[in-house]
Amino acid sequence: MAERPLTLMAVHAHPDDEATSTGGVLARYAAEGITTVLVTCTDGRCGDGPGGVKPGDPGHDPAAVVAMRQAELEASCAVLKVSHLETLGYADSGMMGWPTNDQPGAFWTTPVAEAAGRLAELIRQYRPDVVVTYDENGFYGHPDHIQAHRITMAAVEQTDIPAKVYWTTVPRTAFEQFGQIMKELGVDWAEPDATAEPQPLLGLPDDEITTWVDTNSYGGQKFDALATHASQTENIFFLQLGRERFTELMGVETFVRVQDRTGAPTPEDDLFAGLR
Ligand SMILES: [Zn+2]
């Protein structure tokens, strides 16, 4: 019936988020002949600069960081065989509370309606069957991730085009497994500090996760995509695992289905269940 191939759109905050949280599904669905569209909302200017220079430190040149991260993003898309890369080009807002939150052009202070309008145009252009973004906390509270969530949900509502909408998540059991492996590897892994202020729990209990996609066969591609973003310290941390261990840990990507017109039963193992 379908004249056009099925289409997946992933909406992410920064260059590198496409690899860490959806590298497996982007690679897998591209291999299955599905059109994949990546929308990256910010330019990543608050990331580490060449040579690991931190934002705010002398020698951190936002323009150079933006250029480097754009090249990394394009390399990552080539690895993941992303069909279409769209960048909205907002300024990376930095972590919550940074002065960059309010700089001109910062994504965080851009009106939701404005950015959602631009995303809605892309949704009308590509007509994705499935849209993936973050939950309302942006998974871990980064302002740009929260804003990506907000504009995506607004654009989906305006267009009413996607049959299914998902938020990325991580099973809480995976964090335990992760800490264990880091300990075995002797990697300096920050144990949760019992005296610190209580943080909102990340991830979800297994029984609240609707969708578990096996991306083990694409673990190498996901690793290589992340490796294109090796300028960022937090990625080096994951790359230390090595390809095999990385795949073992990251070989299943998990989601919560928040909108659905297919009626496919959950739990499901495919973002396109009910659509093919
Ligand atoms: Zn990010």
Short mmCIF file of C-alpha atoms and ligand atoms in Angstrom, two decimals:
data_model
loop_
_atom_site.label_atom_id
_atom_site.label_comp_id
_atom_site.label_asym_id
_atom_site.label_seq_id
_atom_site.Cartn_x
_atom_site.Cartn_y
_atom_site.Cartn_z
CA MET A 1 0.00 0.00 0.00
CA ALA A 2 2.70 2.45 1.03
CA GLU A 3 4.15 4.25 -1.97
CA ARG A 4 6.89 5.77 0.10
CA PRO A 5 9.33 4.02 2.43
CA LEU A 6 8.62 4.12 6.15
CA THR A 7 10.35 7.04 7.83
CA LEU A 8 11.94 7.48 11.26
CA MET A 9 12.69 10.96 12.62
CA ALA A 10 14.90 11.37 15.69
CA VAL A 11 15.02 14.81 17.31
CA HIS A 12 18.15 15.42 19.38
CA ALA A 13 19.68 18.31 21.28
CA HIS A 14 23.42 18.20 20.47
CA PRO A 15 25.82 16.67 17.98
CA ASP A 16 26.62 13.24 19.60
CA ASP A 17 23.21 12.58 21.19
CA GLU A 18 22.15 10.76 18.02
CA ALA A 19 24.90 8.21 18.62
CA THR A 20 24.58 7.67 22.36
CA SER A 21 20.85 7.19 22.65
CA THR A 22 19.65 6.17 19.18
CA GLY A 23 22.74 5.03 17.26
CA GLY A 24 21.45 1.46 17.25
CA VAL A 25 17.99 2.18 15.91
CA LEU A 26 19.27 4.68 13.32
CA ALA A 27 21.72 2.07 11.98
CA ARG A 28 19.26 -0.80 12.15
CA TYR A 29 16.36 0.90 10.46
CA ALA A 30 18.58 2.35 7.73
CA ALA A 31 19.79 -1.19 7.05
CA GLU A 32 16.17 -2.31 6.81
CA GLY A 33 15.45 0.25 4.09
CA ILE A 34 13.66 2.75 6.29
CA THR A 35 14.33 6.44 5.62
CA THR A 36 16.03 7.99 8.65
CA VAL A 37 15.93 11.72 9.43
CA LEU A 38 18.05 13.22 12.19
CA VAL A 39 17.17 16.67 13.49
CA THR A 40 19.89 18.18 15.69
CA CYS A 41 18.63 21.31 17.43
CA THR A 42 21.83 22.99 18.67
CA ASP A 43 25.33 23.66 17.46
CA GLY A 44 27.12 22.14 20.48
CA ARG A 45 29.15 25.30 21.16
CA CYS A 46 29.24 24.58 24.90
CA GLY A 47 31.05 21.30 24.36
CA ASP A 48 34.76 20.64 24.80
CA GLY A 49 37.00 22.42 22.31
CA PRO A 50 39.88 20.98 20.29
CA GLY A 51 42.44 19.58 22.74
CA GLY A 52 39.79 19.11 25.43
CA VAL A 53 39.51 22.82 26.31
CA LYS A 54 36.47 23.29 28.55
CA PRO A 55 33.80 25.96 27.94
CA GLY A 56 34.65 29.12 29.87
CA ASP A 57 38.38 28.30 29.94
CA PRO A 58 40.87 30.43 28.03
CA GLY A 59 41.21 29.24 24.46
CA HIS A 60 37.67 27.86 24.23
CA ASP A 61 36.55 29.31 20.93
CA PRO A 62 32.84 28.62 20.38
CA ALA A 63 33.11 29.11 16.62
CA ALA A 64 35.87 26.50 16.40
CA VAL A 65 33.86 24.11 18.58
CA VAL A 66 30.80 24.53 16.38
CA ALA A 67 32.80 23.79 13.21
CA MET A 68 34.46 20.75 14.77
CA ARG A 69 31.19 19.35 16.08
CA GLN A 70 29.39 19.89 12.78
CA ALA A 71 32.09 17.85 11.03
CA GLU A 72 31.81 15.16 13.72
CA LEU A 73 28.03 15.09 13.32
CA GLU A 74 28.33 14.60 9.57
CA ALA A 75 30.84 11.79 10.10
CA SER A 76 28.52 10.14 12.60
CA CYS A 77 25.61 10.35 10.14
CA ALA A 78 27.77 8.70 7.47
CA VAL A 79 28.56 5.83 9.85
CA LEU A 80 24.90 5.40 10.81
CA LYS A 81 23.76 5.83 7.18
CA VAL A 82 21.33 8.55 8.20
CA SER A 83 19.33 9.50 5.09
CA HIS A 84 18.81 13.19 5.95
CA LEU A 85 20.52 15.41 8.51
CA GLU A 86 18.73 18.63 9.45
CA THR A 87 20.29 21.10 11.87
CA LEU A 88 18.21 23.86 13.48
CA GLY A 89 21.37 25.74 14.47
CA TYR A 90 20.31 27.12 17.85
CA ALA A 91 23.12 27.97 20.25
CA ASP A 92 23.90 25.22 22.75
CA SER A 93 22.55 26.51 26.11
CA GLY A 94 25.08 24.71 28.32
CA MET A 95 24.12 23.01 31.57
CA MET A 96 21.23 24.33 33.69
CA GLY A 97 22.22 27.58 35.41
CA TRP A 98 25.12 28.46 33.09
CA PRO A 99 25.13 32.06 31.85
CA THR A 100 24.95 30.63 28.32
CA ASN A 101 21.32 29.67 29.08
CA ASP A 102 20.36 33.26 28.22
CA GLN A 103 22.85 34.14 25.48
CA PRO A 104 21.41 35.41 22.21
CA GLY A 105 20.12 32.52 20.13
CA ALA A 106 20.29 29.99 22.99
CA PHE A 107 17.92 27.11 22.40
CA TRP A 108 16.67 27.18 26.01
CA THR A 109 15.35 30.74 25.75
CA THR A 110 13.99 30.39 22.22
CA PRO A 111 10.18 30.46 22.35
CA VAL A 112 8.86 26.90 22.01
CA ALA A 113 6.36 28.01 19.35
CA GLU A 114 9.13 29.40 17.14
CA ALA A 115 11.33 26.31 17.17
CA ALA A 116 8.32 23.98 17.07
CA GLY A 117 7.11 25.79 13.95
CA ARG A 118 10.41 25.06 12.20
CA LEU A 119 10.31 21.43 13.29
CA ALA A 120 6.69 21.13 12.16
CA GLU A 121 7.82 22.23 8.69
CA LEU A 122 10.34 19.37 8.66
CA ILE A 123 7.65 16.94 9.83
CA ARG A 124 5.40 18.05 6.96
CA GLN A 125 8.31 17.67 4.55
CA TYR A 126 9.45 14.18 5.64
CA ARG A 127 6.15 12.82 6.99
CA PRO A 128 7.77 10.50 9.57
CA ASP A 129 5.77 7.47 10.66
CA VAL A 130 7.76 7.32 13.89
CA VAL A 131 9.24 10.20 15.89
CA VAL A 132 11.71 9.71 18.74
CA THR A 133 12.80 12.31 21.29
CA TYR A 134 13.45 12.66 25.05
CA ASP A 135 11.08 12.63 28.01
CA GLU A 136 9.95 15.84 29.74
CA ASN A 137 13.08 15.88 31.90
CA GLY A 138 15.24 15.59 28.78
CA PHE A 139 16.29 12.26 30.34
CA TYR A 140 18.82 13.93 32.67
CA GLY A 141 17.76 17.55 32.99
CA HIS A 142 19.90 19.30 30.37
CA PRO A 143 18.01 22.42 29.23
CA ASP A 144 18.53 21.68 25.53
CA HIS A 145 17.20 18.15 25.95
CA ILE A 146 14.14 19.47 27.78
CA GLN A 147 13.60 22.03 25.02
CA ALA A 148 14.00 19.36 22.31
CA HIS A 149 11.25 17.43 24.08
CA ARG A 150 8.99 20.48 24.24
CA ILE A 151 9.35 21.52 20.62
CA THR A 152 8.92 17.94 19.39
CA MET A 153 5.71 17.38 21.29
CA ALA A 154 4.38 20.75 20.12
CA ALA A 155 5.31 20.05 16.48
CA VAL A 156 3.75 16.58 16.63
CA GLU A 157 0.54 18.08 17.98
CA GLN A 158 0.45 20.75 15.27
CA THR A 159 1.03 18.35 12.41
CA ASP A 160 -0.64 15.17 13.69
CA ILE A 161 1.46 13.21 11.19
CA PRO A 162 3.48 10.52 13.06
CA ALA A 163 1.63 7.30 13.83
CA LYS A 164 3.92 6.60 16.79
CA VAL A 165 5.90 8.82 19.15
CA TYR A 166 8.56 7.57 21.55
CA TRP A 167 10.73 8.91 24.34
CA THR A 168 14.16 7.39 24.88
CA THR A 169 14.77 5.78 28.25
CA VAL A 170 17.13 3.42 30.06
CA PRO A 171 16.05 0.57 32.32
CA ARG A 172 17.19 1.21 35.91
CA THR A 173 18.56 -2.33 35.99
CA ALA A 174 21.02 -1.30 33.25
CA PHE A 175 22.56 1.36 35.49
CA GLU A 176 23.38 -1.30 38.09
CA GLN A 177 24.93 -3.53 35.42
CA PHE A 178 26.86 -0.58 34.07
CA GLY A 179 28.34 0.32 37.46
CA GLN A 180 29.35 -3.31 37.95
CA ILE A 181 31.17 -3.53 34.62
CA MET A 182 32.91 -0.20 35.21
CA LYS A 183 34.15 -1.53 38.56
CA GLU A 184 35.42 -4.73 36.93
CA LEU A 185 37.25 -2.71 34.31
CA GLY A 186 38.74 -0.50 37.00
CA VAL A 187 37.29 2.56 35.31
CA ASP A 188 36.94 5.55 37.58
CA TRP A 189 33.17 5.48 37.87
CA ALA A 190 31.57 7.91 40.29
CA GLU A 191 29.55 5.93 42.82
CA PRO A 192 26.35 7.73 43.74
CA ASP A 193 27.15 9.99 46.69
CA ALA A 194 24.75 9.20 49.54
CA THR A 195 25.33 12.60 51.11
CA ALA A 196 24.54 14.54 47.92
CA GLU A 197 21.20 16.20 47.35
CA PRO A 198 18.70 13.62 46.13
CA GLN A 199 18.53 13.64 42.33
CA PRO A 200 15.45 12.59 40.38
CA LEU A 201 15.82 8.93 39.44
CA LEU A 202 16.96 8.45 35.88
CA GLY A 203 15.44 5.83 33.63
CA LEU A 204 12.46 3.60 34.33
CA PRO A 205 11.59 0.29 35.95
CA ASP A 206 11.55 -2.49 33.36
CA ASP A 207 7.76 -2.88 33.46
CA GLU A 208 7.22 0.75 32.42
CA ILE A 209 9.34 0.36 29.29
CA THR A 210 7.12 -0.42 26.29
CA THR A 211 9.69 -0.99 23.59
CA TRP A 212 12.95 -2.96 23.57
CA VAL A 213 14.78 -2.89 20.23
CA ASP A 214 17.61 -5.37 19.68
CA THR A 215 20.44 -3.44 18.04
CA ASN A 216 23.26 -5.84 18.93
CA SER A 217 24.13 -6.41 15.27
CA TYR A 218 24.65 -2.66 14.92
CA GLY A 219 26.76 -2.21 18.06
CA GLY A 220 29.91 -1.71 15.98
CA GLN A 221 28.29 1.08 13.98
CA LYS A 222 27.00 2.71 17.15
CA PHE A 223 30.48 2.54 18.67
CA ASP A 224 32.06 3.98 15.51
CA ALA A 225 29.46 6.77 15.41
CA LEU A 226 30.25 7.66 19.00
CA ALA A 227 33.96 7.52 18.17
CA THR A 228 33.45 10.32 15.63
CA HIS A 229 32.56 12.47 18.67
CA ALA A 230 35.72 11.58 20.61
CA SER A 231 36.45 15.29 21.20
CA GLN A 232 33.90 15.18 24.04
CA THR A 233 35.18 13.88 27.36
CA GLU A 234 32.00 12.04 28.32
CA ASN A 235 32.19 10.04 25.10
CA ILE A 236 35.81 9.03 25.69
CA PHE A 237 34.53 7.49 28.89
CA PHE A 238 32.21 5.16 26.93
CA LEU A 239 34.79 4.48 24.26
CA GLN A 240 37.13 3.13 26.95
CA LEU A 241 34.82 0.14 27.16
CA GLY A 242 35.96 -1.07 23.75
CA ARG A 243 33.64 -2.20 21.00
CA GLU A 244 32.63 -5.57 22.44
CA ARG A 245 31.88 -4.45 25.97
CA PHE A 246 30.13 -1.37 24.63
CA THR A 247 27.83 -3.49 22.48
CA GLU A 248 27.14 -5.81 25.38
CA LEU A 249 25.99 -2.84 27.44
CA MET A 250 24.35 -0.74 24.75
CA GLY A 251 23.03 -3.45 22.42
CA VAL A 252 19.36 -2.98 23.29
CA GLU A 253 17.76 0.45 22.98
CA THR A 254 14.68 1.12 25.05
CA PHE A 255 11.78 3.52 24.65
CA VAL A 256 8.45 4.53 26.06
CA ARG A 257 5.68 4.73 23.50
CA VAL A 258 3.66 7.85 24.27
CA GLN A 259 1.48 8.14 21.17
CA ASP A 260 0.22 5.38 18.93
CA ARG A 261 -2.27 4.91 16.14
CA THR A 262 -1.35 1.30 15.33
CA GLY A 263 -2.68 -0.57 18.34
CA ALA A 264 0.41 -2.80 18.29
CA PRO A 265 0.52 -4.69 21.60
CA THR A 266 3.20 -3.77 24.15
CA PRO A 267 5.83 -4.69 25.12
CA GLU A 268 7.02 -4.54 21.52
CA ASP A 269 10.47 -5.09 20.00
CA ASP A 270 10.21 -2.77 17.00
CA LEU A 271 9.50 0.97 16.70
CA PHE A 272 7.63 0.11 13.47
CA ALA A 273 5.47 -2.66 14.98
CA GLY A 274 1.98 -2.30 13.51
CA LEU A 275 3.29 -0.30 10.54
CA ARG A 276 4.72 -3.11 8.37
ZN ZN B 1 23.04 16.40 24.58
#
